Coordinates of C-alpha atoms in Angstrom, one line a residue:
M26 CA 0.0 0.0 0.0
N27 CA 1.3 3.5 -0.9
H28 CA 1.3 5.6 2.2
D29 CA 2.2 8.9 0.6
P30 CA -1.4 10.2 0.2
Y31 CA -1.8 10.1 4.0
I32 CA 1.4 11.9 5.0
V33 CA 1.5 15.6 5.7
K34 CA 4.7 17.0 4.2
P35 CA 6.6 19.3 6.7
G36 CA 5.5 22.9 6.5
D37 CA 2.4 22.2 4.2
Q38 CA -0.7 24.3 4.9
I39 CA -3.4 21.7 4.3
S40 CA -7.2 21.8 4.3
L41 CA -8.9 18.9 6.0
I42 CA -12.1 19.6 4.0
K43 CA -10.5 20.2 0.6
D44 CA -7.4 17.9 0.6
Y45 CA -8.6 14.8 2.5
N46 CA -11.7 12.7 2.0
P47 CA -12.8 10.9 5.2
G48 CA -14.6 8.4 3.1
Y49 CA -11.7 7.4 0.9
K50 CA -11.1 3.6 0.6
C51 CA -8.3 3.3 -2.0
E52 CA -8.8 0.3 -4.3
F53 CA -10.9 -1.6 -1.9
H54 CA -14.5 -2.0 -3.1
Q55 CA -15.5 -4.7 -0.7
K56 CA -15.1 -4.6 3.1
S57 CA -14.4 -8.3 3.0
D58 CA -11.2 -7.8 0.9
A59 CA -9.9 -5.2 3.4
V60 CA -10.7 -7.4 6.4
K61 CA -8.9 -10.3 4.9
R62 CA -5.8 -8.2 4.3
L63 CA -6.0 -6.8 7.8
K64 CA -5.9 -10.3 9.3
A65 CA -2.6 -10.8 7.4
G66 CA -1.3 -7.5 8.7
I67 CA -2.2 -8.4 12.3
L68 CA -0.2 -11.6 12.0
Q69 CA 2.8 -9.7 10.5
L70 CA 2.6 -7.1 13.2
A71 CA 2.7 -9.8 15.9
K72 CA 5.9 -11.2 14.3
Y73 CA 7.6 -7.8 14.2
Q74 CA 6.6 -7.1 17.7
D75 CA 8.1 -10.3 18.9
I76 CA 11.5 -9.4 17.3
L77 CA 11.2 -5.8 18.6
Y78 CA 10.8 -7.2 22.1
A79 CA 13.6 -9.7 21.8
Q80 CA 16.1 -7.2 20.2
N81 CA 15.3 -4.6 22.9
N82 CA 16.9 -1.7 21.0
Y83 CA 14.0 0.3 19.7
S84 CA 10.6 1.2 21.1
L85 CA 7.6 2.4 19.1
L86 CA 5.3 5.3 20.3
I87 CA 2.0 5.4 18.4
I88 CA -0.1 8.5 18.9
F89 CA -3.8 8.6 18.0
Q90 CA -5.6 12.0 17.7
A91 CA -9.2 12.5 16.4
M92 CA -12.5 14.0 17.0
D93 CA -14.9 12.0 19.1
A94 CA -16.4 8.8 17.6
A95 CA -13.6 8.6 14.9
G96 CA -12.8 5.1 16.0
K97 CA -9.6 5.4 18.1
D98 CA -10.6 2.7 20.6
S99 CA -11.7 0.2 18.1
T100 CA -8.7 0.8 15.8
I101 CA -6.4 0.1 18.8
K102 CA -8.4 -3.0 19.7
H103 CA -8.4 -4.5 16.3
V104 CA -4.9 -3.6 15.0
M105 CA -3.2 -4.7 18.3
S106 CA -5.3 -7.9 18.7
G107 CA -2.4 -10.2 17.9
V108 CA 0.2 -8.4 19.9
N109 CA 1.7 -9.9 23.1
P110 CA 0.2 -7.9 25.9
Q111 CA 3.6 -7.9 27.7
G112 CA 5.1 -5.9 24.8
C113 CA 2.3 -3.3 24.5
Q114 CA 1.1 -0.5 26.7
V115 CA -2.0 1.8 26.1
F116 CA -2.5 5.1 27.9
S117 CA -5.6 7.3 27.6
F118 CA -5.0 10.9 28.6
K119 CA -8.0 12.6 30.1
S120 CA -8.1 16.0 31.8
P121 CA -5.0 16.6 33.9
S122 CA -5.1 15.7 37.6
E123 CA -4.0 18.1 40.3
E124 CA -0.6 16.3 40.4
E125 CA -0.2 16.6 36.7
L126 CA -1.1 20.3 36.8
D127 CA 1.8 20.8 39.2
H128 CA 4.2 19.7 36.5
D129 CA 5.0 20.8 32.9
Y130 CA 2.5 19.7 30.3
L131 CA 4.9 17.0 28.9
W132 CA 5.5 15.4 32.3
R133 CA 2.7 12.9 32.3
S134 CA 3.6 11.8 28.7
M135 CA 7.3 11.4 29.6
K136 CA 6.3 9.0 32.4
S137 CA 4.3 6.9 30.0
L138 CA 6.9 6.5 27.3
P139 CA 7.4 2.9 26.1
E140 CA 10.4 1.0 27.3
R141 CA 12.9 -0.4 24.8
G142 CA 11.4 -3.4 23.0
R143 CA 7.8 -2.3 23.6
I144 CA 5.0 -0.6 21.7
G145 CA 3.4 2.4 23.6
I146 CA 0.0 3.8 22.4
F147 CA -1.2 7.2 23.4
N148 CA -5.0 7.5 23.0
R149 CA -4.9 11.3 22.8
S150 CA -1.6 12.9 23.8
Y151 CA 0.3 16.0 24.6
Y152 CA -1.1 17.4 21.3
E153 CA -4.3 18.2 23.3
E154 CA -2.2 21.1 24.5
L155 CA -2.4 22.5 21.0
L156 CA -6.0 21.4 20.3
I157 CA -8.5 21.6 23.1
V158 CA -6.4 24.2 24.9
R159 CA -6.3 26.3 21.8
V160 CA -10.1 26.0 21.2
H161 CA -10.7 26.7 24.9
P162 CA -7.9 29.0 25.9
E163 CA -9.4 29.5 29.4
I164 CA -7.8 26.1 30.2
L165 CA -4.4 27.8 30.2
K166 CA -5.5 29.7 33.3
K167 CA -5.7 26.4 35.2
Q168 CA -2.1 25.4 34.2
Q169 CA -0.5 27.5 36.9
L170 CA 2.0 28.9 34.3
P171 CA 4.4 31.8 35.2
N172 CA 4.8 34.5 32.6
F173 CA 4.3 33.1 29.1
P174 CA 4.0 34.5 25.6
K175 CA 0.7 36.1 24.8
G176 CA -1.6 35.4 21.8
D177 CA -0.3 33.0 19.1
Q178 CA 3.2 33.0 20.5
I179 CA 2.3 30.4 23.1
W180 CA 1.3 28.0 20.3
Q181 CA 4.5 28.7 18.3
Q182 CA 6.5 28.0 21.5
R183 CA 4.7 24.7 22.0
F184 CA 5.2 23.7 18.4
E185 CA 8.9 24.1 18.9
E186 CA 9.0 22.3 22.2
I187 CA 7.1 19.3 20.9
N188 CA 9.2 19.0 17.8
N189 CA 12.3 19.1 20.0
F190 CA 10.8 16.5 22.3
E191 CA 10.0 14.1 19.4
K192 CA 13.4 14.7 17.9
Y193 CA 15.0 13.7 21.2
L194 CA 12.9 10.6 21.3
V195 CA 13.8 9.5 17.8
N196 CA 17.5 10.2 18.4
N197 CA 17.2 7.8 21.4
G198 CA 15.5 4.9 19.6
V199 CA 11.8 5.8 20.2
I200 CA 10.1 5.7 16.8
V201 CA 7.2 8.1 16.7
L202 CA 4.1 7.4 14.6
K203 CA 1.3 10.0 14.6
F204 CA -2.2 9.2 13.3
F205 CA -5.1 11.6 12.9
L206 CA -8.3 9.6 12.3
N207 CA -10.2 11.9 10.0
V208 CA -13.9 11.4 10.5
S209 CA -16.5 13.6 8.8
K210 CA -19.0 15.7 10.8
T211 CA -21.9 13.8 9.2
V212 CA -20.6 10.4 10.2
Q213 CA -19.8 11.6 13.7
K214 CA -23.4 12.7 14.0
R215 CA -24.6 9.2 12.9
R216 CA -22.3 7.5 15.4
F217 CA -23.4 9.8 18.2
L218 CA -27.1 8.9 17.5
E219 CA -26.2 5.2 17.4
R220 CA -24.7 5.6 20.8
I221 CA -27.8 7.2 22.1
E222 CA -30.1 4.6 20.6
S223 CA -28.1 1.6 21.7
P224 CA -28.2 1.1 25.6
E225 CA -25.0 -0.8 25.6
K226 CA -23.3 2.2 24.0
N227 CA -24.8 5.0 26.1
W228 CA -21.7 5.1 28.3
K229 CA -19.6 6.2 25.3
L230 CA -21.4 9.5 24.9
S231 CA -21.8 12.5 27.1
V232 CA -23.5 15.8 26.6
S233 CA -20.1 17.6 26.5
D234 CA -19.2 15.5 23.5
V235 CA -22.2 16.9 21.6
R236 CA -21.5 20.4 22.7
E237 CA -17.9 20.2 21.4
R238 CA -19.4 19.7 17.9
G239 CA -20.3 23.3 18.0
F240 CA -16.5 24.0 17.9
W241 CA -15.9 21.8 14.9
D242 CA -14.5 24.5 12.6
D243 CA -12.2 25.7 15.4
Y244 CA -10.9 22.2 15.9
M245 CA -10.3 21.8 12.2
N246 CA -8.3 25.0 12.2
A247 CA -6.3 23.9 15.2
Y248 CA -5.5 20.5 13.7
E249 CA -4.4 22.1 10.4
Q250 CA -2.0 24.3 12.4
V251 CA -0.7 21.3 14.3
F252 CA 0.0 19.4 11.0
K253 CA 1.7 22.4 9.4
H254 CA 4.1 23.0 12.3
T255 CA 4.7 19.5 13.8
S256 CA 4.7 17.1 10.8
T257 CA 8.4 16.5 10.4
E258 CA 10.7 14.2 8.5
F259 CA 11.5 12.3 11.7
A260 CA 7.9 12.2 13.0
P261 CA 5.3 12.9 10.2
W262 CA 1.6 13.1 10.7
Y263 CA -0.6 10.5 8.9
I264 CA -4.2 11.6 8.1
I265 CA -6.3 8.5 7.9
P266 CA -9.8 8.3 6.4
A267 CA -12.1 7.3 9.3
D268 CA -15.6 7.2 7.9
R269 CA -15.1 3.4 7.2
K270 CA -13.6 1.8 10.3
W271 CA -12.5 -1.3 8.4
F272 CA -10.4 0.8 6.1
T273 CA -9.0 2.9 8.9
R274 CA -7.8 -0.2 10.7
L275 CA -6.2 -1.6 7.5
V276 CA -4.2 1.6 6.8
V277 CA -3.0 2.0 10.3
A278 CA -1.8 -1.6 10.5
D279 CA -0.1 -1.4 7.2
I280 CA 1.8 1.8 8.2
I281 CA 2.9 0.3 11.5
C282 CA 4.2 -2.9 9.8
K283 CA 6.0 -0.9 7.2
K284 CA 7.8 1.2 9.9
L285 CA 8.8 -1.9 11.8
Q286 CA 10.0 -3.5 8.6
E287 CA 12.2 -0.5 7.9
L288 CA 14.0 -1.0 11.2
N289 CA 15.5 -4.3 9.9
L290 CA 14.8 -5.9 13.2
Q291 CA 16.8 -9.1 14.0
Y292 CA 16.6 -11.6 16.8
P293 CA 19.7 -11.3 19.1
Q294 CA 22.7 -13.4 18.2
I295 CA 24.2 -15.2 21.2
S296 CA 27.9 -15.5 21.8
E297 CA 29.9 -18.7 21.2
E298 CA 30.2 -19.1 24.9
N299 CA 26.4 -19.1 25.3
K300 CA 26.0 -21.5 22.5
Q301 CA 28.3 -24.0 24.3
Q302 CA 26.3 -23.5 27.4
L303 CA 23.1 -24.3 25.5
L304 CA 24.7 -27.4 24.1
A305 CA 25.7 -28.5 27.6
A306 CA 22.2 -27.9 28.8
K307 CA 20.9 -30.0 25.9
K308 CA 23.1 -32.9 26.9
I309 CA 21.8 -32.8 30.4
L310 CA 18.2 -32.8 29.3
E311 CA 18.7 -35.6 26.8
A312 CA 20.4 -37.7 29.5
E313 CA 17.3 -37.6 31.7
K314 CA 15.5 -40.9 31.9

């Protein structure tokens, strides 16, 4: 699969409405074809994750951002269904706690970074500091900040800080993959209504989720600024069509597999001394009655 159509080139001023189709499905005309390919991708991902864990040199940080009901949870559930739980960690970032507000805004993310050999998933992330905080600037007042730049300067400062943070991670073996699941406003409305009409899904929706729809255009503008200023060569943003969940999962899985493949992962090679010890252990086992 060609991933170029989903990548935001560094510095590009894109339009989510004009440049990206939430309903795009590539060459897949049947859901069954995509599901079949996804199953193969899940198996491949499980294999790569096993080698990643054994090699213990790299770690993979996967960031999911999206509007509500875009399918973040289900994408994580399906794409990671074949991964060994010991090698995968998922963190969902909600409103900051009192303890978190007593630290800088990257602190809670730093604490949750994946260890070497593991895959870490951020369901929402430090990018909320450039999204919901930008749409609702009154949140800044709760962050107990000392003197800070006024107006748009605060966002320019945070763009730079986050780019530097991600460059530091990549330099130290933490591969950063950033996905924006691009759902249309029409499909979000439909999924919200489904959650209201299905008792088993009521817990997934709150009145505040519906109220945030009123800020849709503000969020789109905030996201476009994020993509322009923080899609880099070392940590690009991928904008994934999200109106069809089956296609979303396929593309995300394919991109993750491609990235792990590029690392040329290898199982560790043991020393000659260790080989001799294993042979000695083999003799002991074979000598047992």
